[in-house]
GROMACS .gro file of C-alpha atoms in nm:
model
  478
    1UNK     CA    1   1.857   2.884   3.673
    2UNK     CA    2   1.813   2.810   3.302
    3UNK     CA    3   1.495   2.720   3.112
    4UNK     CA    4   1.571   2.347   3.104
    5UNK     CA    5   1.645   2.318   3.475
    6UNK     CA    6   1.355   2.547   3.570
    7UNK     CA    7   1.107   2.324   3.391
    8UNK     CA    8   1.287   1.998   3.483
    9UNK     CA    9   1.317   1.886   3.122
   10UNK     CA   10   1.632   1.674   3.169
   11UNK     CA   11   1.675   1.353   3.361
   12UNK     CA   12   1.987   1.304   3.571
   13UNK     CA   13   2.126   1.089   3.290
   14UNK     CA   14   2.071   1.370   3.037
   15UNK     CA   15   2.239   1.623   3.265
   16UNK     CA   16   2.546   1.399   3.286
   17UNK     CA   17   2.539   1.338   2.910
   18UNK     CA   18   2.524   1.713   2.836
   19UNK     CA   19   2.832   1.773   3.053
   20UNK     CA   20   3.015   1.490   2.877
   21UNK     CA   21   2.928   1.635   2.533
   22UNK     CA   22   3.079   1.970   2.631
   23UNK     CA   23   3.402   1.794   2.735
   24UNK     CA   24   3.398   1.580   2.420
   25UNK     CA   25   3.348   1.878   2.191
   26UNK     CA   26   3.651   2.045   2.341
   27UNK     CA   27   3.869   1.733   2.318
   28UNK     CA   28   3.767   1.659   1.957
   29UNK     CA   29   3.806   2.020   1.844
   30UNK     CA   30   3.439   2.054   1.747
   31UNK     CA   31   3.400   2.414   1.634
   32UNK     CA   32   3.029   2.430   1.554
   33UNK     CA   33   2.714   2.234   1.630
   34UNK     CA   34   2.397   2.197   1.425
   35UNK     CA   35   2.101   2.220   1.662
   36UNK     CA   36   1.803   2.082   1.469
   37UNK     CA   37   1.449   1.944   1.494
   38UNK     CA   38   1.234   1.733   1.264
   39UNK     CA   39   0.956   1.940   1.111
   40UNK     CA   40   0.613   1.813   1.008
   41UNK     CA   41   0.750   1.683   0.677
   42UNK     CA   42   1.039   1.493   0.833
   43UNK     CA   43   1.293   1.757   0.725
   44UNK     CA   44   1.560   1.886   0.960
   45UNK     CA   45   1.554   2.254   1.046
   46UNK     CA   46   1.744   2.455   1.303
   47UNK     CA   47   2.048   2.671   1.368
   48UNK     CA   48   2.424   2.628   1.382
   49UNK     CA   49   2.599   2.750   1.696
   50UNK     CA   50   2.966   2.787   1.778
   51UNK     CA   51   3.078   2.509   2.012
   52UNK     CA   52   3.144   2.753   2.296
   53UNK     CA   53   2.767   2.812   2.312
   54UNK     CA   54   2.689   2.447   2.389
   55UNK     CA   55   2.667   2.502   2.763
   56UNK     CA   56   2.418   2.785   2.709
   57UNK     CA   57   2.200   2.573   2.481
   58UNK     CA   58   2.201   2.288   2.734
   59UNK     CA   59   2.079   2.540   2.995
   60UNK     CA   60   1.826   2.741   2.798
   61UNK     CA   61   1.756   2.576   2.464
   62UNK     CA   62   1.760   2.773   2.140
   63UNK     CA   63   1.476   2.974   1.991
   64UNK     CA   64   1.329   2.935   1.641
   65UNK     CA   65   1.029   3.101   1.482
   66UNK     CA   66   0.705   2.910   1.534
   67UNK     CA   67   0.595   2.957   1.171
   68UNK     CA   68   0.833   2.677   1.074
   69UNK     CA   69   0.551   2.448   1.187
   70UNK     CA   70   0.296   2.623   0.966
   71UNK     CA   71   0.453   2.557   0.627
   72UNK     CA   72   0.374   2.309   0.351
   73UNK     CA   73   0.640   2.144   0.135
   74UNK     CA   74   0.691   2.462  -0.071
   75UNK     CA   75   0.781   2.662   0.239
   76UNK     CA   76   0.454   2.855   0.213
   77UNK     CA   77   0.298   2.950   0.547
   78UNK     CA   78  -0.044   2.786   0.542
   79UNK     CA   79  -0.203   2.929   0.858
   80UNK     CA   80  -0.252   3.300   0.952
   81UNK     CA   81   0.052   3.339   1.175
   82UNK     CA   82  -0.042   3.684   1.306
   83UNK     CA   83  -0.385   3.590   1.433
   84UNK     CA   84  -0.445   3.557   1.807
   85UNK     CA   85  -0.378   3.183   1.800
   86UNK     CA   86  -0.142   3.154   1.503
   87UNK     CA   87  -0.434   3.016   1.303
   88UNK     CA   88  -0.394   2.687   1.489
   89UNK     CA   89  -0.598   2.736   1.803
   90UNK     CA   90  -0.275   2.764   2.006
   91UNK     CA   91  -0.234   3.094   2.189
   92UNK     CA   92   0.142   3.047   2.230
   93UNK     CA   93   0.187   3.060   1.850
   94UNK     CA   94   0.032   3.407   1.809
   95UNK     CA   95   0.227   3.667   1.619
   96UNK     CA   96   0.484   3.428   1.471
   97UNK     CA   97   0.647   3.413   1.812
   98UNK     CA   98   0.938   3.195   1.920
   99UNK     CA   99   0.941   2.835   2.034
  100UNK     CA  100   1.240   2.666   2.193
  101UNK     CA  101   1.446   2.376   2.066
  102UNK     CA  102   1.560   2.167   2.363
  103UNK     CA  103   1.839   1.930   2.258
  104UNK     CA  104   1.832   1.565   2.357
  105UNK     CA  105   2.193   1.493   2.466
  106UNK     CA  106   2.156   1.124   2.372
  107UNK     CA  107   2.138   1.221   2.003
  108UNK     CA  108   2.475   1.399   1.983
  109UNK     CA  109   2.690   1.299   1.687
  110UNK     CA  110   2.995   1.440   1.510
  111UNK     CA  111   2.954   1.483   1.133
  112UNK     CA  112   3.305   1.408   1.013
  113UNK     CA  113   3.227   1.500   0.651
  114UNK     CA  114   3.140   1.853   0.766
  115UNK     CA  115   3.471   1.932   0.936
  116UNK     CA  116   3.389   1.773   1.271
  117UNK     CA  117   3.062   1.959   1.310
  118UNK     CA  118   2.849   1.849   1.603
  119UNK     CA  119   2.482   1.754   1.562
  120UNK     CA  120   2.201   1.758   1.818
  121UNK     CA  121   1.837   1.661   1.769
  122UNK     CA  122   1.577   1.855   1.965
  123UNK     CA  123   1.227   1.849   2.106
  124UNK     CA  124   1.011   2.162   2.087
  125UNK     CA  125   0.874   2.358   2.385
  126UNK     CA  126   0.686   2.680   2.444
  127UNK     CA  127   0.832   2.952   2.667
  128UNK     CA  128   0.603   2.835   2.950
  129UNK     CA  129   0.778   2.498   2.955
  130UNK     CA  130   0.494   2.306   2.791
  131UNK     CA  131   0.575   2.074   2.497
  132UNK     CA  132   0.467   2.200   2.156
  133UNK     CA  133   0.180   1.966   2.056
  134UNK     CA  134   0.275   1.988   1.688
  135UNK     CA  135   0.624   1.845   1.742
  136UNK     CA  136   0.631   1.511   1.559
  137UNK     CA  137   0.909   1.369   1.778
  138UNK     CA  138   0.702   1.451   2.084
  139UNK     CA  139   0.402   1.281   1.930
  140UNK     CA  140   0.596   0.958   1.877
  141UNK     CA  141   0.732   0.981   2.229
  142UNK     CA  142   0.373   0.986   2.359
  143UNK     CA  143   0.283   0.682   2.146
  144UNK     CA  144   0.586   0.494   2.281
  145UNK     CA  145   0.486   0.590   2.635
  146UNK     CA  146   0.137   0.453   2.570
  147UNK     CA  147   0.295   0.119   2.483
  148UNK     CA  148   0.517   0.137   2.793
  149UNK     CA  149   0.213   0.201   3.012
  150UNK     CA  150   0.076  -0.130   2.883
  151UNK     CA  151   0.402  -0.313   2.958
  152UNK     CA  152   0.567  -0.303   2.615
  153UNK     CA  153   0.882  -0.169   2.456
  154UNK     CA  154   0.859  -0.093   2.084
  155UNK     CA  155   1.119  -0.251   1.853
  156UNK     CA  156   1.137  -0.110   1.499
  157UNK     CA  157   1.365  -0.178   1.202
  158UNK     CA  158   1.368   0.005   0.871
  159UNK     CA  159   1.445  -0.075   0.508
  160UNK     CA  160   1.460   0.234   0.286
  161UNK     CA  161   1.505   0.243  -0.090
  162UNK     CA  162   1.645   0.549  -0.263
  163UNK     CA  163   1.783   0.663  -0.598
  164UNK     CA  164   2.142   0.774  -0.651
  165UNK     CA  165   2.255   0.978  -0.951
  166UNK     CA  166   2.568   1.156  -1.058
  167UNK     CA  167   2.521   1.531  -1.012
  168UNK     CA  168   2.602   1.753  -1.308
  169UNK     CA  169   2.705   2.118  -1.277
  170UNK     CA  170   2.414   2.363  -1.271
  171UNK     CA  171   2.413   2.586  -1.578
  172UNK     CA  172   2.259   2.926  -1.523
  173UNK     CA  173   1.975   3.017  -1.757
  174UNK     CA  174   2.002   3.314  -1.989
  175UNK     CA  175   1.828   3.531  -1.727
  176UNK     CA  176   2.090   3.433  -1.471
  177UNK     CA  177   1.861   3.208  -1.264
  178UNK     CA  178   1.954   2.857  -1.155
  179UNK     CA  179   1.722   2.563  -1.237
  180UNK     CA  180   1.516   2.456  -0.935
  181UNK     CA  181   1.567   2.084  -1.001
  182UNK     CA  182   1.909   1.917  -1.007
  183UNK     CA  183   2.083   1.819  -1.328
  184UNK     CA  184   2.158   1.449  -1.287
  185UNK     CA  185   2.294   1.153  -1.481
  186UNK     CA  186   2.214   0.787  -1.429
  187UNK     CA  187   2.470   0.543  -1.291
  188UNK     CA  188   2.329   0.224  -1.444
  189UNK     CA  189   2.042   0.101  -1.657
  190UNK     CA  190   1.884  -0.167  -1.430
  191UNK     CA  191   1.706  -0.414  -1.399
  192UNK     CA  192   1.943  -0.641  -1.211
  193UNK     CA  193   1.824  -0.705  -0.857
  194UNK     CA  194   2.110  -0.775  -0.613
  195UNK     CA  195   2.363  -0.787  -0.897
  196UNK     CA  196   2.716  -0.813  -0.759
  197UNK     CA  197   2.855  -0.653  -1.075
  198UNK     CA  198   2.621  -0.354  -1.045
  199UNK     CA  199   2.710  -0.322  -0.679
  200UNK     CA  200   3.080  -0.324  -0.765
  201UNK     CA  201   3.025  -0.036  -1.007
  202UNK     CA  202   2.866   0.167  -0.723
  203UNK     CA  203   3.095   0.034  -0.451
  204UNK     CA  204   3.327   0.340  -0.426
  205UNK     CA  205   3.048   0.573  -0.312
  206UNK     CA  206   2.868   0.302  -0.113
  207UNK     CA  207   3.189   0.236   0.082
  208UNK     CA  208   3.214   0.605   0.162
  209UNK     CA  209   2.852   0.598   0.281
  210UNK     CA  210   2.919   0.299   0.502
  211UNK     CA  211   3.231   0.442   0.663
  212UNK     CA  212   3.060   0.767   0.759
  213UNK     CA  213   2.742   0.597   0.882
  214UNK     CA  214   2.931   0.354   1.102
  215UNK     CA  215   3.112   0.645   1.267
  216UNK     CA  216   2.767   0.791   1.341
  217UNK     CA  217   2.669   0.466   1.521
  218UNK     CA  218   2.390   0.406   1.270
  219UNK     CA  219   2.314   0.031   1.288
  220UNK     CA  220   2.362  -0.053   0.920
  221UNK     CA  221   2.287  -0.411   0.817
  222UNK     CA  222   2.319  -0.396   0.438
  223UNK     CA  223   2.347  -0.185   0.128
  224UNK     CA  224   2.179  -0.356  -0.168
  225UNK     CA  225   2.132  -0.296  -0.539
  226UNK     CA  226   1.757  -0.269  -0.591
  227UNK     CA  227   1.563  -0.372  -0.903
  228UNK     CA  228   1.536  -0.036  -1.075
  229UNK     CA  229   1.814   0.165  -1.239
  230UNK     CA  230   2.012   0.388  -1.003
  231UNK     CA  231   1.828   0.239  -0.706
  232UNK     CA  232   1.976   0.124  -0.376
  233UNK     CA  233   1.833  -0.004  -0.050
  234UNK     CA  234   1.976   0.041   0.297
  235UNK     CA  235   1.857  -0.181   0.582
  236UNK     CA  236   1.898  -0.111   0.953
  237UNK     CA  237   1.907  -0.331   1.259
  238UNK     CA  238   1.605  -0.268   1.483
  239UNK     CA  239   1.615  -0.022   1.770
  240UNK     CA  240   1.399   0.052   2.072
  241UNK     CA  241   1.152   0.338   2.098
  242UNK     CA  242   1.203   0.686   1.956
  243UNK     CA  243   1.568   0.612   1.875
  244UNK     CA  244   1.459   0.410   1.570
  245UNK     CA  245   1.301   0.721   1.417
  246UNK     CA  246   1.595   0.941   1.523
  247UNK     CA  247   1.824   0.707   1.330
  248UNK     CA  248   1.618   0.735   1.010
  249UNK     CA  249   1.626   1.116   1.035
  250UNK     CA  250   2.004   1.113   1.065
  251UNK     CA  251   2.045   0.845   0.797
  252UNK     CA  252   1.854   1.031   0.527
  253UNK     CA  253   2.022   1.360   0.603
  254UNK     CA  254   2.368   1.201   0.609
  255UNK     CA  255   2.323   1.013   0.281
  256UNK     CA  256   2.210   1.326   0.096
  257UNK     CA  257   2.493   1.538   0.235
  258UNK     CA  258   2.768   1.281   0.181
  259UNK     CA  259   2.646   1.215  -0.172
  260UNK     CA  260   2.646   1.586  -0.256
  261UNK     CA  261   3.000   1.634  -0.128
  262UNK     CA  262   3.121   1.356  -0.360
  263UNK     CA  263   2.944   1.468  -0.676
  264UNK     CA  264   2.625   1.261  -0.645
  265UNK     CA  265   2.259   1.334  -0.583
  266UNK     CA  266   2.061   1.104  -0.352
  267UNK     CA  267   1.683   1.132  -0.344
  268UNK     CA  268   1.419   0.961  -0.134
  269UNK     CA  269   1.140   1.081  -0.364
  270UNK     CA  270   0.923   0.778  -0.430
  271UNK     CA  271   0.900   0.788  -0.810
  272UNK     CA  272   1.119   1.040  -0.995
  273UNK     CA  273   1.010   1.137  -1.345
  274UNK     CA  274   1.288   0.947  -1.520
  275UNK     CA  275   1.239   0.685  -1.794
  276UNK     CA  276   1.214   0.323  -1.674
  277UNK     CA  277   1.247   0.426  -1.309
  278UNK     CA  278   1.106   0.206  -1.034
  279UNK     CA  279   0.930   0.339  -0.726
  280UNK     CA  280   1.107   0.336  -0.389
  281UNK     CA  281   0.941   0.206  -0.074
  282UNK     CA  282   1.003   0.202   0.299
  283UNK     CA  283   0.937  -0.129   0.474
  284UNK     CA  284   0.879  -0.096   0.847
  285UNK     CA  285   0.953  -0.397   1.070
  286UNK     CA  286   0.773  -0.389   1.404
  287UNK     CA  287   0.730  -0.593   1.718
  288UNK     CA  288   0.646  -0.534   2.081
  289UNK     CA  289   0.869  -0.661   2.359
  290UNK     CA  290   0.755  -0.722   2.711
  291UNK     CA  291   0.940  -0.464   2.918
  292UNK     CA  292   1.253  -0.586   3.096
  293UNK     CA  293   1.056  -0.600   3.420
  294UNK     CA  294   0.831  -0.855   3.248
  295UNK     CA  295   1.107  -1.060   3.091
  296UNK     CA  296   1.192  -0.855   2.783
  297UNK     CA  297   1.068  -1.124   2.543
  298UNK     CA  298   0.907  -1.075   2.203
  299UNK     CA  299   0.533  -1.042   2.262
  300UNK     CA  300   0.450  -1.149   1.905
  301UNK     CA  301   0.598  -1.499   1.931
  302UNK     CA  302   0.318  -1.761   1.932
  303UNK     CA  303   0.301  -2.031   2.195
  304UNK     CA  304   0.154  -2.301   1.970
  305UNK     CA  305   0.351  -2.462   1.687
  306UNK     CA  306   0.075  -2.403   1.432
  307UNK     CA  307   0.011  -2.037   1.519
  308UNK     CA  308   0.165  -1.755   1.318
  309UNK     CA  309   0.134  -1.485   1.583
  310UNK     CA  310   0.058  -1.460   1.952
  311UNK     CA  311  -0.282  -1.326   2.056
  312UNK     CA  312  -0.129  -0.984   2.124
  313UNK     CA  313   0.037  -0.991   1.784
  314UNK     CA  314  -0.291  -1.079   1.614
  315UNK     CA  315  -0.471  -0.795   1.790
  316UNK     CA  316  -0.191  -0.554   1.696
  317UNK     CA  317  -0.216  -0.663   1.333
  318UNK     CA  318  -0.595  -0.630   1.337
  319UNK     CA  319  -0.561  -0.273   1.463
  320UNK     CA  320  -0.324  -0.183   1.181
  321UNK     CA  321  -0.566  -0.325   0.928
  322UNK     CA  322  -0.859  -0.138   1.081
  323UNK     CA  323  -0.683   0.197   1.056
  324UNK     CA  324  -0.475   0.128   0.744
  325UNK     CA  325  -0.640   0.387   0.522
  326UNK     CA  326  -0.620   0.666   0.781
  327UNK     CA  327  -0.260   0.584   0.870
  328UNK     CA  328  -0.167   0.595   0.499
  329UNK     CA  329  -0.177   0.974   0.522
  330UNK     CA  330   0.136   0.953   0.740
  331UNK     CA  331   0.300   0.650   0.576
  332UNK     CA  332   0.260   0.798   0.225
  333UNK     CA  333   0.251   1.176   0.276
  334UNK     CA  334   0.324   1.296  -0.079
  335UNK     CA  335   0.117   1.315  -0.396
  336UNK     CA  336   0.396   1.132  -0.577
  337UNK     CA  337   0.404   0.839  -0.332
  338UNK     CA  338   0.070   0.701  -0.451
  339UNK     CA  339   0.217   0.630  -0.796
  340UNK     CA  340   0.381   0.329  -0.630
  341UNK     CA  341   0.065   0.131  -0.556
  342UNK     CA  342   0.035  -0.096  -0.858
  343UNK     CA  343  -0.066  -0.461  -0.872
  344UNK     CA  344   0.207  -0.721  -0.916
  345UNK     CA  345   0.476  -0.468  -0.830
  346UNK     CA  346   0.560  -0.600  -0.479
  347UNK     CA  347   0.389  -0.287  -0.347
  348UNK     CA  348   0.054  -0.338  -0.173
  349UNK     CA  349  -0.272  -0.214  -0.318
  350UNK     CA  350  -0.526  -0.345  -0.063
  351UNK     CA  351  -0.577  -0.381   0.310
  352UNK     CA  352  -0.482  -0.737   0.408
  353UNK     CA  353  -0.214  -0.949   0.567
  354UNK     CA  354  -0.027  -1.264   0.477
  355UNK     CA  355   0.245  -1.488   0.609
  356UNK     CA  356   0.577  -1.421   0.436
  357UNK     CA  357   0.421  -1.277   0.120
  358UNK     CA  358   0.567  -0.955  -0.017
  359UNK     CA  359   0.250  -0.861  -0.204
  360UNK     CA  360   0.063  -0.805   0.122
  361UNK     CA  361   0.038  -0.475   0.303
  362UNK     CA  362   0.125  -0.649   0.629
  363UNK     CA  363   0.367  -0.939   0.607
  364UNK     CA  364   0.421  -1.160   0.911
  365UNK     CA  365   0.776  -1.284   0.903
  366UNK     CA  366   1.059  -1.396   1.126
  367UNK     CA  367   1.087  -1.719   1.323
  368UNK     CA  368   0.922  -1.833   1.642
  369UNK     CA  369   1.219  -2.064   1.699
  370UNK     CA  370   1.460  -1.774   1.736
  371UNK     CA  371   1.198  -1.536   1.881
  372UNK     CA  372   1.215  -1.300   1.580
  373UNK     CA  373   0.845  -1.309   1.481
  374UNK     CA  374   0.740  -0.962   1.370
  375UNK     CA  375   0.523  -0.761   1.131
  376UNK     CA  376   0.658  -0.592   0.820
  377UNK     CA  377   0.442  -0.303   0.700
  378UNK     CA  378   0.511  -0.248   0.329
  379UNK     CA  379   0.289   0.054   0.268
  380UNK     CA  380   0.531   0.342   0.336
  381UNK     CA  381   0.732   0.564   0.107
  382UNK     CA  382   1.085   0.674   0.203
  383UNK     CA  383   0.994   1.044   0.226
  384UNK     CA  384   0.767   0.981   0.525
  385UNK     CA  385   0.834   1.162   0.850
  386UNK     CA  386   0.966   0.866   1.055
  387UNK     CA  387   0.806   0.984   1.379
  388UNK     CA  388   0.462   1.011   1.218
  389UNK     CA  389   0.495   0.688   1.017
  390UNK     CA  390   0.607   0.485   1.319
  391UNK     CA  391   0.368   0.654   1.562
  392UNK     CA  392   0.069   0.603   1.330
  393UNK     CA  393   0.137   0.231   1.297
  394UNK     CA  394   0.198   0.198   1.671
  395UNK     CA  395  -0.122   0.386   1.751
  396UNK     CA  396  -0.324   0.164   1.518
  397UNK     CA  397  -0.173  -0.153   1.662
  398UNK     CA  398  -0.226  -0.048   2.023
  399UNK     CA  399  -0.588   0.034   1.943
  400UNK     CA  400  -0.624  -0.325   1.824
  401UNK     CA  401  -0.482  -0.455   2.153
  402UNK     CA  402  -0.699  -0.225   2.363
  403UNK     CA  403  -1.013  -0.340   2.181
  404UNK     CA  404  -0.905  -0.704   2.149
  405UNK     CA  405  -0.980  -0.698   1.779
  406UNK     CA  406  -1.013  -1.027   1.593
  407UNK     CA  407  -0.776  -1.087   1.302
  408UNK     CA  408  -0.929  -1.225   0.986
  409UNK     CA  409  -0.770  -1.498   0.772
  410UNK     CA  410  -0.444  -1.449   0.585
  411UNK     CA  411  -0.451  -1.377   0.213
  412UNK     CA  412  -0.254  -1.637   0.020
  413UNK     CA  413  -0.295  -1.440  -0.305
  414UNK     CA  414  -0.292  -1.073  -0.206
  415UNK     CA  415  -0.346  -0.932  -0.555
  416UNK     CA  416  -0.650  -1.156  -0.616
  417UNK     CA  417  -0.811  -1.147  -0.272
  418UNK     CA  418  -1.122  -0.934  -0.228
  419UNK     CA  419  -1.033  -0.672   0.030
  420UNK     CA  420  -1.070  -0.296   0.086
  421UNK     CA  421  -0.835  -0.097  -0.134
  422UNK     CA  422  -0.568   0.129   0.005
  423UNK     CA  423  -0.613   0.496  -0.085
  424UNK     CA  424  -0.513   0.555  -0.446
  425UNK     CA  425  -0.432   0.925  -0.395
  426UNK     CA  426  -0.322   1.156  -0.118
  427UNK     CA  427  -0.667   1.317  -0.127
  428UNK     CA  428  -0.830   0.980  -0.053
  429UNK     CA  429  -0.585   0.914   0.232
  430UNK     CA  430  -0.655   1.252   0.391
  431UNK     CA  431  -1.029   1.192   0.364
  432UNK     CA  432  -0.986   0.852   0.531
  433UNK     CA  433  -0.789   1.017   0.810
  434UNK     CA  434  -1.055   1.284   0.856
  435UNK     CA  435  -1.329   1.018   0.880
  436UNK     CA  436  -1.152   0.782   1.123
  437UNK     CA  437  -1.265   0.934   1.452
  438UNK     CA  438  -1.131   0.645   1.659
  439UNK     CA  439  -0.781   0.675   1.517
  440UNK     CA  440  -0.789   1.056   1.533
  441UNK     CA  441  -0.879   1.049   1.902
  442UNK     CA  442  -0.590   0.816   1.981
  443UNK     CA  443  -0.335   0.992   1.760
  444UNK     CA  444  -0.436   1.341   1.874
  445UNK     CA  445  -0.724   1.543   1.730
  446UNK     CA  446  -0.535   1.872   1.740
  447UNK     CA  447  -0.243   1.729   1.546
  448UNK     CA  448  -0.463   1.553   1.289
  449UNK     CA  449  -0.656   1.873   1.212
  450UNK     CA  450  -0.329   2.064   1.180
  451UNK     CA  451  -0.179   1.801   0.950
  452UNK     CA  452  -0.491   1.789   0.731
  453UNK     CA  453  -0.471   2.166   0.687
  454UNK     CA  454  -0.110   2.156   0.572
  455UNK     CA  455  -0.150   1.861   0.335
  456UNK     CA  456  -0.474   1.992   0.183
  457UNK     CA  457  -0.298   2.319   0.107
  458UNK     CA  458  -0.029   2.118  -0.071
  459UNK     CA  459  -0.298   1.935  -0.269
  460UNK     CA  460  -0.467   2.262  -0.366
  461UNK     CA  461  -0.140   2.395  -0.507
  462UNK     CA  462  -0.099   2.076  -0.709
  463UNK     CA  463  -0.455   2.089  -0.842
  464UNK     CA  464  -0.406   2.450  -0.951
  465UNK     CA  465  -0.091   2.371  -1.150
  466UNK     CA  466  -0.082   2.262  -1.515
  467UNK     CA  467   0.099   1.930  -1.556
  468UNK     CA  468   0.304   1.810  -1.851
  469UNK     CA  469   0.040   1.544  -1.916
  470UNK     CA  470  -0.237   1.802  -1.953
  471UNK     CA  471  -0.031   2.021  -2.180
  472UNK     CA  472   0.075   1.732  -2.405
  473UNK     CA  473  -0.276   1.587  -2.416
  474UNK     CA  474  -0.475   1.897  -2.499
  475UNK     CA  475  -0.253   2.166  -2.657
  476UNK     CA  476  -0.288   2.030  -3.008
  477UNK     CA  477  -0.612   1.831  -2.970
  478UNK     CA  478  -0.839   2.128  -2.897
   0.00000   0.00000   0.00000
């Protein structure tokens, strides 16, 4: 009996799906499979197996070193891995031991650009069969289950902006080393929002993107030319539960890999240091649906003609406002992402809501007539770990429902309305997270303390470095 069966980690549907994947891999001549998980930063890590090992992985999972969960964005191990608890208060992580990736058969895809390589997304477990509490996918699954326990399915759609450049060949330095940042060249000069002509100039690579993504069953709605130079936006149809975050993980990875194989460089960094660049955002569209047993209808649709949101929707919105500053640590997880928050830039700078106003942090949009009423959260950056971004907003909203919070009035002029400011730096966001005991309790105290440790280490490295601005400002002045 294998690890997965012994600990009853698969449903009957997953068992059938795993058997079908093995048959499919053989029929489609899949030779290798990437078995991966989403780390704390929303980056995919894992191992590649030969396809003949699929059956073994579906029985027993695949081990990876637990220190992958202890690293900041530089790959530096932040916590003392060889202490009795891995430096995290978790005995199972002592001594940089192994954890197991358990693939979710429903996530299987074939990456046609990589020679028909299979792809499987995993959850993380300890050898005793317990879920790893630091697994971000598992954390979102728990948030989705909390909504289900209250009679709701979670429907989420995503709009992600990104920059696309032509990649230039790397030239080795005189010492033989390769530059750590890519050599890139712009594709256009901007600023022509939704320009058909600019889209036509980028159409050859965008068409390639679209063809591959459709074969991955990613629910693409649009590709759009954004306002800034070299900037595109991709929008997705909404999906239920954890699958919405799974799709974003696959989307970002696919776009970067396909771009690289065709001589381009795609980046989801919020604000690259390039002249006249515009920041990229990630707009998150959210609603709750009554579960199918309760009719499956949109719970945010108001009953009265004059109302903007239902009572549940108003409470959900009030919860997101209450915890907005704490949740920013997950929606905007990089130092760079806070460069985006500027007045009159269609990025929010304060904690408020409005009806169909893109300057607000929370924009209520959609139509009651066609049952599409929903909330668009405009605070996120496209580097965010999708499981943590979505789970943090869901947690905040459910807290609002649980406490029946009252929603204040809408802001007709978001950039002029007096309201609490969103964190202006990552340090402020982390402090807000540390001080929000109510949110921390709901999100998971152990995970929050772990996340604060990793991100504060990242901040300390930044504060210890000498920036171009400092050098240019002071080298000749003093």
